[in-house]
Amino acid sequence: MAQPRFIVVGGGLAGLMTTIKVCEAGYPVDLFSIVPVKRSHSVCAQGGINASVNVKGEGDSPQVHFYETVKGGDFLGNQPLAKGMCEAAPGIVFLLDRMGVPFNRTPEGNLDFRRFGGTLFSRTAFVGATTGQQMLYALDEQVRRYEAEGLVEKYEFWDFLSAVLDGEGVCRGIAAQDLRTMEIKAFPADAVCLATGGCGIIYGKSTNSMVCTGTAASAVYQQGAHYANGEFIQVHPTGIPGEDKLRLMSESARGEGGRIWVPRDGTPWYFLEEKYPKYGNLVPRDIASREIFHVCRVLKLGVDGKDVVYLDVSHIPRETLNRKLGGILEIYEKFAGDDPRKVPMKVFPCVHYSMGGLWIDYEADADGNPKVGNPRNHQTNIPGLFAAGEVDYEYHGANRLGANSLLSTFYAGMLCGPAMVSHATNLDRSASAVPSSVFEAERQRQQEMTEQICRMDGSENPYVIHKELGEIMTDNVTVVRYNENLQATDNAIRAFQERWRRTNIQDATRWANQAVPFTRALRNMLELARVITLGALRRDESRGAHYKPDFPERNDPQWLKTTKATWSPGGPVFSYDPVDSSLLKPELRKY
Amino acid sequence: MPQRIEFRIRRQDSPQAPPRWEEFSVPYRPNMNVISTLMEIQRNPVTRDGKRTSPPVWESNCLEEVCGACSMLINGRVRQACSALIDHLTQPIVLKPMSKFPVVRDLIVDRSRMFAALTRVRAWVPIDGTHALGAGPRVDPHGQERAYALSRCMTCGCCLEACPQVNARSDFMGAFVFAQVELHNMHPTGAMHAGERLEAVMGLGGIADCANAQNCVAVCPKEIPLTEAIAEVGRQTTKYMVRRFFWR
């Protein structure tokens, strides 16, 4: 049989770690990315990566980390993968340290750890406040090493269009477009990994980078891949409002002692500390965001009557701030114009992370430990198509704990790479034996769809439609959700889909054209927006990031279930799977 | 306070096409930056004199100055467009692509030479594998602070744009690469292979081509101590050459 071929789409942490794992097994990888991989969205992760190394002698352990991850996710996550992740975490941080990630140190030269939300332990290793950037650079360097050896071929500035599926529905490769020449090509592979990140751009402005449109996930969803738990969108409590994006002010600001307050009767009211004496400002994100919404929208106590609360680090010594939080304080200073070392920062909750994503499988042993190397791990319901990172729906349940995302991307790669190798080396028929007509047919289909977009000469501007989509999604499908508004949002999305058909592409240039891929992504965003909105409409309970005042309690008998959306021409069709709660019994989530 | 923001943008349809200028006028809102005004032009791609045009294209991603994508010349100065706040810029705001890299289209340039340089100097720590090998080496906290200052380089290209030694007649790799050499030569494992990196910077386009103009450190958006890194790598190469001479 011919040498198996591998494609990884996306060069963030999950994609790069998957690539490294496949290369270590001795196989070459074709690595596709819209941007040079070093500019992927992982660079935006700030606060750190969780690992229960117990450096501070607090009695922390991976078992506690596992429990808090599951509880933080309001028991919606499948437990074996979370268990595997938390147990692997200390080894992952040691490995990153070996790769040269310049983690902050204790005076003794050990890795330093700080506190984050949803835990009472110092569990978060960090590099100043740009931990994601530093981790990505370390993996980028390891992949560059493989590239120099000839094992990795990069396709940067390429846009993923679709999976190539054969007559049996098996993924045999991808179709992609060169964003400079605009050429569309099909590429064969025996295993394909989508590591294409989240979908925050559906909300217009979020903490996400411009490439986080969810277009790739939506494309394969429309080809039959299940999309799970789409309604679970994390709204981070502390973002800096902005015209072009909402910049994150990391939870680490609170982990290092930052306090949230609003003025009440002329004095600061530390409402989180008052209501949650044990966890204080470090309650999980869903809870903090809801409390801030309550203070601003219901009590009308936002700063100057606006949707703003203070995040205050001005009482912390300047030297400590610069050493541990320098990166994010610079961001605030540059973009908001004030020095947070002197005055409290003005922040408000903003869309941050998608817990939901492409449905993936896994295989665990009788004790609930994931079996590394099993081909089911991270495989979608389309055979040969894998997903890893924010684009998959696993690990975080209904709400992600801070500093668990860097961990989950990395661990996903550690599981996904070996799974792809097992899958590809055990195929009856390799991609190279698939008739070229299969690839040509998909290339042709994508070529025609792109030509259609190039010819669009209606009256609508795609960027305007996108802005309006973002506004209505942010208004109705974030922190507080009402069924009436969710239904109205879906109606609006369908109206946007109609307007999309009347787009004017505005740019006839057949070279480095940005309007064409954006218009294509917008179409895909609209499909995914319906999955998020209708998933939320149907789930009549409150759990983690999904909160409905009309259904304020968690309802386990009815809703301790994974939402699975399947594409149909008329819209998403929903089904529900049981959650694997075999290791920890669901209990009331209190902080 | 201005009611509108006036822009002059250098357009170029392809690497071969002749450049041209277009002017735009965008309604003012507080807290705008160059990217958010370019987005406004996308939503209404009409020039100042009312002519419909294609929206200008540019490269950007994170919009918070950590990805390095959106470098361009803004009023003649190379910087990140996302952190260029309109309130701090004199108008008309003039946008041009960086001049030291081949133009792809409009404000997009091809910076692949920078990534090639990172390959050439072997800017990585050669680990034995990703399997469990226990904790990494202990690092003194001061060393970590130095390493972190160097490792924040986002390959944005500002230091190349500002450097007189980077031009059509030279192969100079640019200041950023020496910070990466110093960084990887500092790491306890990376140090074991320092010689390979020093060999690379002793070749064509390497350390000898730096003429000490010090423009790089003035424009670096991450305030990386580039001139110190160049000096340090210079010292390392000298020592290395002497050692190599006696080993032969």
mmCIF file of C-alpha atoms in Angstrom, chain A residues 39-360:
data_model
loop_
_atom_site.group_PDB
_atom_site.id
_atom_site.type_symbol
_atom_site.label_atom_id
_atom_site.label_comp_id
_atom_site.label_asym_id
_atom_site.label_seq_id
_atom_site.Cartn_x
_atom_site.Cartn_y
_atom_site.Cartn_z
ATOM 1 C CA ARG A 39 -0.263 34.301 13.317
ATOM 2 C CA SER A 40 -3.032 31.883 14.350
ATOM 3 C CA HIS A 41 -5.604 32.859 16.969
ATOM 4 C CA SER A 42 -3.853 30.845 19.716
ATOM 5 C CA VAL A 43 -1.566 33.885 20.114
ATOM 6 C CA CYS A 44 -4.462 35.686 21.794
ATOM 7 C CA ALA A 45 -4.670 33.318 24.765
ATOM 8 C CA GLN A 46 -3.323 35.267 27.676
ATOM 9 C CA GLY A 47 -3.603 33.925 31.188
ATOM 10 C CA GLY A 48 -2.025 30.483 31.167
ATOM 11 C CA ILE A 49 -2.393 26.726 31.074
ATOM 12 C CA ASN A 50 -3.773 24.589 33.901
ATOM 13 C CA ALA A 51 -1.786 21.692 35.326
ATOM 14 C CA SER A 52 -1.983 20.314 38.838
ATOM 15 C CA VAL A 53 1.734 20.157 39.550
ATOM 16 C CA ASN A 54 1.122 21.273 43.156
ATOM 17 C CA VAL A 55 4.263 23.395 43.220
ATOM 18 C CA LYS A 56 2.894 25.528 46.041
ATOM 19 C CA GLY A 57 2.184 22.570 48.326
ATOM 20 C CA GLU A 58 -1.544 23.328 48.424
ATOM 21 C CA GLY A 59 -2.590 19.704 48.016
ATOM 22 C CA ASP A 60 -3.759 20.091 44.411
ATOM 23 C CA SER A 61 -3.950 16.982 42.217
ATOM 24 C CA PRO A 62 -5.141 16.022 38.709
ATOM 25 C CA GLN A 63 -8.191 14.385 40.366
ATOM 26 C CA VAL A 64 -9.234 17.739 41.831
ATOM 27 C CA HIS A 65 -8.571 19.421 38.496
ATOM 28 C CA PHE A 66 -10.774 16.833 36.793
ATOM 29 C CA TYR A 67 -13.581 17.329 39.302
ATOM 30 C CA GLU A 68 -13.451 21.113 38.971
ATOM 31 C CA THR A 69 -13.386 20.927 35.165
ATOM 32 C CA VAL A 70 -16.507 18.758 35.109
ATOM 33 C CA LYS A 71 -18.255 20.870 37.719
ATOM 34 C CA GLY A 72 -17.199 24.061 35.918
ATOM 35 C CA GLY A 73 -18.836 22.634 32.794
ATOM 36 C CA ASP A 74 -22.066 21.994 34.731
ATOM 37 C CA PHE A 75 -21.688 18.229 34.137
ATOM 38 C CA LEU A 76 -22.443 18.413 30.430
ATOM 39 C CA GLY A 77 -19.004 17.168 29.313
ATOM 40 C CA ASN A 78 -18.179 13.544 28.589
ATOM 41 C CA GLN A 79 -15.999 12.709 31.540
ATOM 42 C CA PRO A 80 -13.300 10.347 30.203
ATOM 43 C CA LEU A 81 -11.719 12.955 27.904
ATOM 44 C CA ALA A 82 -11.679 15.557 30.671
ATOM 45 C CA LYS A 83 -10.066 13.003 32.983
ATOM 46 C CA GLY A 84 -7.406 12.130 30.422
ATOM 47 C CA MET A 85 -6.696 15.803 29.834
ATOM 48 C CA CYS A 86 -6.283 16.696 33.500
ATOM 49 C CA GLU A 87 -4.022 13.713 34.154
ATOM 50 C CA ALA A 88 -1.849 14.557 31.151
ATOM 51 C CA ALA A 89 -1.624 18.237 32.111
ATOM 52 C CA PRO A 90 1.542 18.222 34.281
ATOM 53 C CA GLY A 91 3.424 16.290 31.581
ATOM 54 C CA ILE A 92 2.222 18.759 28.943
ATOM 55 C CA VAL A 93 3.570 21.736 30.888
ATOM 56 C CA PHE A 94 6.896 19.953 31.408
ATOM 57 C CA LEU A 95 7.062 19.235 27.672
ATOM 58 C CA LEU A 96 6.359 22.877 26.799
ATOM 59 C CA ASP A 97 9.079 23.874 29.223
ATOM 60 C CA ARG A 98 11.497 21.523 27.431
ATOM 61 C CA MET A 99 10.502 23.121 24.121
ATOM 62 C CA GLY A 100 11.641 26.471 25.461
ATOM 63 C CA VAL A 101 8.408 28.196 26.472
ATOM 64 C CA PRO A 102 9.723 30.892 28.853
ATOM 65 C CA PHE A 103 7.315 30.230 31.721
ATOM 66 C CA ASN A 104 7.463 32.556 34.707
ATOM 67 C CA ARG A 105 9.598 31.132 37.510
ATOM 68 C CA THR A 106 9.662 31.016 41.273
ATOM 69 C CA PRO A 107 12.742 32.348 43.071
ATOM 70 C CA GLU A 108 13.987 28.730 43.242
ATOM 71 C CA GLY A 109 13.783 28.416 39.467
ATOM 72 C CA ASN A 110 10.689 26.213 39.415
ATOM 73 C CA LEU A 111 7.674 26.832 37.221
ATOM 74 C CA ASP A 112 5.438 29.455 38.816
ATOM 75 C CA PHE A 113 1.670 28.932 39.016
ATOM 76 C CA ARG A 114 -1.164 31.357 39.705
ATOM 77 C CA ARG A 115 -4.847 31.191 40.513
ATOM 78 C CA PHE A 116 -7.620 31.196 37.935
ATOM 79 C CA GLY A 117 -11.392 30.988 37.952
ATOM 80 C CA GLY A 118 -13.349 28.059 39.355
ATOM 81 C CA THR A 119 -10.621 26.766 41.640
ATOM 82 C CA LEU A 120 -9.016 27.611 44.971
ATOM 83 C CA PHE A 121 -5.619 26.203 43.905
ATOM 84 C CA SER A 122 -2.662 27.840 42.153
ATOM 85 C CA ARG A 123 -2.815 25.668 39.076
ATOM 86 C CA THR A 124 -2.064 27.920 36.126
ATOM 87 C CA ALA A 125 1.410 28.032 34.569
ATOM 88 C CA PHE A 126 1.955 31.239 32.627
ATOM 89 C CA VAL A 127 4.292 33.368 30.554
ATOM 90 C CA GLY A 128 3.553 36.944 31.600
ATOM 91 C CA ALA A 129 0.113 37.457 30.098
ATOM 92 C CA THR A 130 0.851 36.135 26.593
ATOM 93 C CA THR A 131 0.964 32.417 27.334
ATOM 94 C CA GLY A 132 -0.847 31.375 24.146
ATOM 95 C CA GLN A 133 1.520 33.342 21.964
ATOM 96 C CA GLN A 134 4.510 31.743 23.646
ATOM 97 C CA MET A 135 3.082 28.222 23.403
ATOM 98 C CA LEU A 136 2.211 28.725 19.750
ATOM 99 C CA TYR A 137 5.709 29.958 18.991
ATOM 100 C CA ALA A 138 7.214 26.858 20.624
ATOM 101 C CA LEU A 139 5.063 24.537 18.505
ATOM 102 C CA ASP A 140 5.634 26.673 15.410
ATOM 103 C CA GLU A 141 9.359 26.170 15.939
ATOM 104 C CA GLN A 142 9.024 22.399 16.314
ATOM 105 C CA VAL A 143 6.940 22.266 13.133
ATOM 106 C CA ARG A 144 9.477 24.446 11.325
ATOM 107 C CA ARG A 145 12.087 21.883 12.332
ATOM 108 C CA TYR A 146 10.015 19.159 10.666
ATOM 109 C CA GLU A 147 9.475 21.434 7.684
ATOM 110 C CA ALA A 148 13.255 21.817 7.351
ATOM 111 C CA GLU A 149 13.535 18.014 7.407
ATOM 112 C CA GLY A 150 10.977 17.781 4.604
ATOM 113 C CA LEU A 151 8.219 16.144 6.669
ATOM 114 C CA VAL A 152 5.850 19.126 6.700
ATOM 115 C CA GLU A 153 4.660 21.016 3.671
ATOM 116 C CA LYS A 154 2.890 24.260 4.535
ATOM 117 C CA TYR A 155 0.065 25.723 2.478
ATOM 118 C CA GLU A 156 -0.275 29.145 4.059
ATOM 119 C CA PHE A 157 -2.847 31.624 2.708
ATOM 120 C CA TRP A 158 -5.068 28.715 1.654
ATOM 121 C CA ASP A 159 -8.763 28.611 2.524
ATOM 122 C CA PHE A 160 -10.388 25.258 3.329
ATOM 123 C CA LEU A 161 -13.499 24.778 1.205
ATOM 124 C CA SER A 162 -14.762 21.249 1.827
ATOM 125 C CA ALA A 163 -13.925 17.655 2.537
ATOM 126 C CA VAL A 164 -13.600 15.324 -0.433
ATOM 127 C CA LEU A 165 -16.009 12.448 0.247
ATOM 128 C CA ASP A 166 -16.028 9.255 -1.783
ATOM 129 C CA GLY A 167 -19.095 7.229 -2.758
ATOM 130 C CA GLU A 168 -19.212 5.617 0.695
ATOM 131 C CA GLY A 169 -19.053 8.953 2.491
ATOM 132 C CA VAL A 170 -15.448 8.462 3.591
ATOM 133 C CA CYS A 171 -13.236 11.554 3.759
ATOM 134 C CA ARG A 172 -10.450 11.192 1.192
ATOM 135 C CA GLY A 173 -8.997 14.665 1.209
ATOM 136 C CA ILE A 174 -9.928 18.322 0.978
ATOM 137 C CA ALA A 175 -10.687 21.063 -1.516
ATOM 138 C CA ALA A 176 -8.976 24.377 -0.831
ATOM 139 C CA GLN A 177 -8.366 27.724 -2.463
ATOM 140 C CA ASP A 178 -5.106 29.626 -2.756
ATOM 141 C CA LEU A 179 -6.016 33.086 -1.478
ATOM 142 C CA ARG A 180 -3.472 34.774 -3.749
ATOM 143 C CA THR A 181 -3.829 33.065 -7.119
ATOM 144 C CA MET A 182 -7.457 32.110 -6.263
ATOM 145 C CA GLU A 183 -6.765 28.653 -7.698
ATOM 146 C CA ILE A 184 -8.947 25.838 -6.330
ATOM 147 C CA LYS A 185 -7.408 22.402 -5.924
ATOM 148 C CA ALA A 186 -8.288 19.060 -4.373
ATOM 149 C CA PHE A 187 -5.709 17.303 -2.190
ATOM 150 C CA PRO A 188 -5.872 13.595 -1.305
ATOM 151 C CA ALA A 189 -5.348 12.341 2.256
ATOM 152 C CA ASP A 190 -6.109 9.219 4.272
ATOM 153 C CA ALA A 191 -6.872 11.250 7.365
ATOM 154 C CA VAL A 192 -7.847 14.908 7.586
ATOM 155 C CA CYS A 193 -7.877 16.968 10.780
ATOM 156 C CA LEU A 194 -9.809 20.193 11.068
ATOM 157 C CA ALA A 195 -8.156 22.342 13.720
ATOM 158 C CA THR A 196 -9.803 25.521 12.557
ATOM 159 C CA GLY A 197 -10.729 27.127 15.873
ATOM 160 C CA GLY A 198 -13.887 28.771 17.086
ATOM 161 C CA CYS A 199 -16.653 30.793 15.484
ATOM 162 C CA GLY A 200 -16.752 34.046 17.483
ATOM 163 C CA ILE A 201 -16.881 36.195 14.341
ATOM 164 C CA ILE A 202 -20.496 35.066 13.940
ATOM 165 C CA TYR A 203 -21.082 37.563 16.759
ATOM 166 C CA GLY A 204 -19.446 40.325 14.723
ATOM 167 C CA LYS A 205 -17.224 41.663 17.454
ATOM 168 C CA SER A 206 -15.751 39.228 19.984
ATOM 169 C CA THR A 207 -12.365 38.461 21.493
ATOM 170 C CA ASN A 208 -11.696 36.206 18.500
ATOM 171 C CA SER A 209 -9.313 36.889 15.636
ATOM 172 C CA MET A 210 -10.615 37.748 12.167
ATOM 173 C CA VAL A 211 -10.159 34.192 10.900
ATOM 174 C CA CYS A 212 -12.407 32.640 13.586
ATOM 175 C CA THR A 213 -15.511 32.537 11.431
ATOM 176 C CA GLY A 214 -16.269 28.840 11.850
ATOM 177 C CA THR A 215 -16.442 28.576 8.059
ATOM 178 C CA ALA A 216 -14.583 25.257 7.854
ATOM 179 C CA ALA A 217 -16.688 23.619 10.581
ATOM 180 C CA SER A 218 -19.828 24.890 8.904
ATOM 181 C CA ALA A 219 -18.703 23.564 5.514
ATOM 182 C CA VAL A 220 -18.284 20.001 6.802
ATOM 183 C CA TYR A 221 -21.485 20.324 8.873
ATOM 184 C CA GLN A 222 -23.235 20.996 5.579
ATOM 185 C CA GLN A 223 -21.554 17.859 4.241
ATOM 186 C CA GLY A 224 -23.004 15.726 7.019
ATOM 187 C CA ALA A 225 -20.725 16.154 10.027
ATOM 188 C CA HIS A 226 -22.635 16.532 13.290
ATOM 189 C CA TYR A 227 -22.258 19.816 15.177
ATOM 190 C CA ALA A 228 -22.674 19.391 18.930
ATOM 191 C CA ASN A 229 -23.595 21.717 21.817
ATOM 192 C CA GLY A 230 -23.502 24.747 19.522
ATOM 193 C CA GLU A 231 -25.652 26.775 21.933
ATOM 194 C CA PHE A 232 -22.884 26.832 24.532
ATOM 195 C CA ILE A 233 -20.992 30.041 23.811
ATOM 196 C CA GLN A 234 -18.749 31.431 26.516
ATOM 197 C CA VAL A 235 -19.096 35.111 27.263
ATOM 198 C CA HIS A 236 -15.975 36.296 29.056
ATOM 199 C CA PRO A 237 -16.750 38.676 31.915
ATOM 200 C CA THR A 238 -13.990 41.182 31.228
ATOM 201 C CA GLY A 239 -13.448 42.553 27.738
ATOM 202 C CA ILE A 240 -12.503 46.043 26.576
ATOM 203 C CA PRO A 241 -15.251 47.457 24.353
ATOM 204 C CA GLY A 242 -13.889 48.405 20.918
ATOM 205 C CA GLU A 243 -14.936 49.509 17.432
ATOM 206 C CA ASP A 244 -13.332 46.622 15.537
ATOM 207 C CA LYS A 245 -13.017 43.955 18.216
ATOM 208 C CA LEU A 246 -13.540 43.353 21.902
ATOM 209 C CA ARG A 247 -10.129 42.873 23.406
ATOM 210 C CA LEU A 248 -9.811 40.413 26.224
ATOM 211 C CA MET A 249 -8.679 41.424 29.681
ATOM 212 C CA SER A 250 -7.488 38.079 30.981
ATOM 213 C CA GLU A 251 -8.886 36.322 34.019
ATOM 214 C CA SER A 252 -5.283 36.341 35.248
ATOM 215 C CA ALA A 253 -5.818 39.998 36.169
ATOM 216 C CA ARG A 254 -8.209 38.695 38.843
ATOM 217 C CA GLY A 255 -5.971 35.669 39.512
ATOM 218 C CA GLU A 256 -3.252 38.119 40.550
ATOM 219 C CA GLY A 257 -5.638 40.003 42.829
ATOM 220 C CA GLY A 258 -7.669 42.238 40.498
ATOM 221 C CA ARG A 259 -11.104 43.222 41.855
ATOM 222 C CA ILE A 260 -14.380 43.954 40.099
ATOM 223 C CA TRP A 261 -16.547 46.782 41.376
ATOM 224 C CA VAL A 262 -19.042 49.503 40.561
ATOM 225 C CA PRO A 263 -19.692 52.689 42.502
ATOM 226 C CA ARG A 264 -22.787 52.427 44.734
ATOM 227 C CA ASP A 265 -23.851 55.280 46.999
ATOM 228 C CA GLY A 266 -20.461 56.866 46.415
ATOM 229 C CA THR A 267 -18.345 53.875 47.497
ATOM 230 C CA PRO A 268 -16.984 50.857 45.625
ATOM 231 C CA TRP A 269 -19.265 47.827 45.700
ATOM 232 C CA TYR A 270 -17.301 44.606 45.225
ATOM 233 C CA PHE A 271 -20.388 42.645 44.264
ATOM 234 C CA LEU A 272 -18.649 39.362 43.358
ATOM 235 C CA GLU A 273 -16.708 39.262 46.620
ATOM 236 C CA GLU A 274 -19.880 40.011 48.543
ATOM 237 C CA LYS A 275 -21.987 37.332 46.920
ATOM 238 C CA TYR A 276 -19.310 34.644 46.589
ATOM 239 C CA PRO A 277 -17.107 34.992 49.685
ATOM 240 C CA LYS A 278 -15.153 31.796 48.966
ATOM 241 C CA TYR A 279 -14.275 32.298 45.284
ATOM 242 C CA GLY A 280 -14.733 36.089 45.142
ATOM 243 C CA ASN A 281 -13.668 37.549 41.804
ATOM 244 C CA LEU A 282 -12.641 34.083 40.604
ATOM 245 C CA VAL A 283 -16.047 32.479 40.184
ATOM 246 C CA PRO A 284 -16.350 30.712 36.805
ATOM 247 C CA ARG A 285 -16.865 32.938 33.785
ATOM 248 C CA ASP A 286 -20.523 32.196 33.142
ATOM 249 C CA ILE A 287 -21.388 33.230 36.695
ATOM 250 C CA ALA A 288 -19.258 36.382 36.655
ATOM 251 C CA SER A 289 -20.757 37.475 33.312
ATOM 252 C CA ARG A 290 -24.305 36.946 34.586
ATOM 253 C CA GLU A 291 -23.602 38.949 37.736
ATOM 254 C CA ILE A 292 -22.136 41.834 35.739
ATOM 255 C CA PHE A 293 -25.171 41.795 33.437
ATOM 256 C CA HIS A 294 -27.428 41.836 36.487
ATOM 257 C CA VAL A 295 -25.614 44.805 38.036
ATOM 258 C CA CYS A 296 -25.636 46.823 34.790
ATOM 259 C CA ARG A 297 -28.958 45.873 33.217
ATOM 260 C CA VAL A 298 -31.252 45.109 36.169
ATOM 261 C CA LEU A 299 -29.819 47.201 39.001
ATOM 262 C CA LYS A 300 -28.687 49.916 36.537
ATOM 263 C CA LEU A 301 -25.494 50.359 38.540
ATOM 264 C CA GLY A 302 -23.015 50.261 35.641
ATOM 265 C CA VAL A 303 -20.313 52.943 35.683
ATOM 266 C CA ASP A 304 -21.887 56.241 34.519
ATOM 267 C CA GLY A 305 -25.104 54.340 33.883
ATOM 268 C CA LYS A 306 -23.430 52.469 31.008
ATOM 269 C CA ASP A 307 -22.687 48.791 30.322
ATOM 270 C CA VAL A 308 -19.358 49.084 32.127
ATOM 271 C CA VAL A 309 -17.863 47.787 35.378
ATOM 272 C CA TYR A 310 -14.434 48.415 36.844
ATOM 273 C CA LEU A 311 -11.670 45.827 36.860
ATOM 274 C CA ASP A 312 -9.145 47.198 39.284
ATOM 275 C CA VAL A 313 -5.484 46.185 39.638
ATOM 276 C CA SER A 314 -4.238 49.615 40.696
ATOM 277 C CA HIS A 315 -3.636 48.442 44.280
ATOM 278 C CA ILE A 316 -1.075 45.809 43.143
ATOM 279 C CA PRO A 317 2.623 46.848 43.116
ATOM 280 C CA ARG A 318 3.707 48.112 39.686
ATOM 281 C CA GLU A 319 6.681 45.728 39.530
ATOM 282 C CA THR A 320 4.439 42.676 40.110
ATOM 283 C CA LEU A 321 2.002 43.916 37.481
ATOM 284 C CA ASN A 322 4.708 44.367 34.879
ATOM 285 C CA ARG A 323 6.231 40.962 35.526
ATOM 286 C CA LYS A 324 3.019 38.943 35.633
ATOM 287 C CA LEU A 325 0.481 40.902 33.613
ATOM 288 C CA GLY A 326 2.608 43.203 31.424
ATOM 289 C CA GLY A 327 1.228 41.990 28.088
ATOM 290 C CA ILE A 328 -2.436 42.658 28.834
ATOM 291 C CA LEU A 329 -1.876 45.932 30.657
ATOM 292 C CA GLU A 330 -0.036 47.154 27.556
ATOM 293 C CA ILE A 331 -3.062 46.204 25.474
ATOM 294 C CA TYR A 332 -5.328 48.227 27.738
ATOM 295 C CA GLU A 333 -2.967 51.165 27.717
ATOM 296 C CA LYS A 334 -2.590 51.121 23.934
ATOM 297 C CA PHE A 335 -6.233 50.642 23.039
ATOM 298 C CA ALA A 336 -8.078 52.394 25.872
ATOM 299 C CA GLY A 337 -5.497 55.091 26.510
ATOM 300 C CA ASP A 338 -5.380 54.837 30.336
ATOM 301 C CA ASP A 339 -2.703 53.268 32.527
ATOM 302 C CA PRO A 340 -4.352 50.426 34.467
ATOM 303 C CA ARG A 341 -1.533 50.555 36.979
ATOM 304 C CA LYS A 342 -3.042 53.875 38.083
ATOM 305 C CA VAL A 343 -6.766 53.802 37.245
ATOM 306 C CA PRO A 344 -9.316 50.960 37.204
ATOM 307 C CA MET A 345 -10.025 49.446 33.784
ATOM 308 C CA LYS A 346 -13.466 49.726 32.210
ATOM 309 C CA VAL A 347 -14.702 46.332 31.062
ATOM 310 C CA PHE A 348 -17.842 44.466 30.029
ATOM 311 C CA PRO A 349 -18.615 40.841 29.114
ATOM 312 C CA CYS A 350 -17.892 39.798 25.517
ATOM 313 C CA VAL A 351 -18.207 36.677 23.361
ATOM 314 C CA HIS A 352 -15.059 34.644 23.811
ATOM 315 C CA TYR A 353 -15.155 30.894 23.191
ATOM 316 C CA SER A 354 -17.316 28.155 21.738
ATOM 317 C CA MET A 355 -17.670 25.115 23.987
ATOM 318 C CA GLY A 356 -19.663 23.517 21.174
ATOM 319 C CA GLY A 357 -18.207 22.363 17.894
ATOM 320 C CA LEU A 358 -17.889 19.402 15.592
ATOM 321 C CA TRP A 359 -19.022 16.201 17.249
ATOM 322 C CA ILE A 360 -16.130 13.801 17.855
#
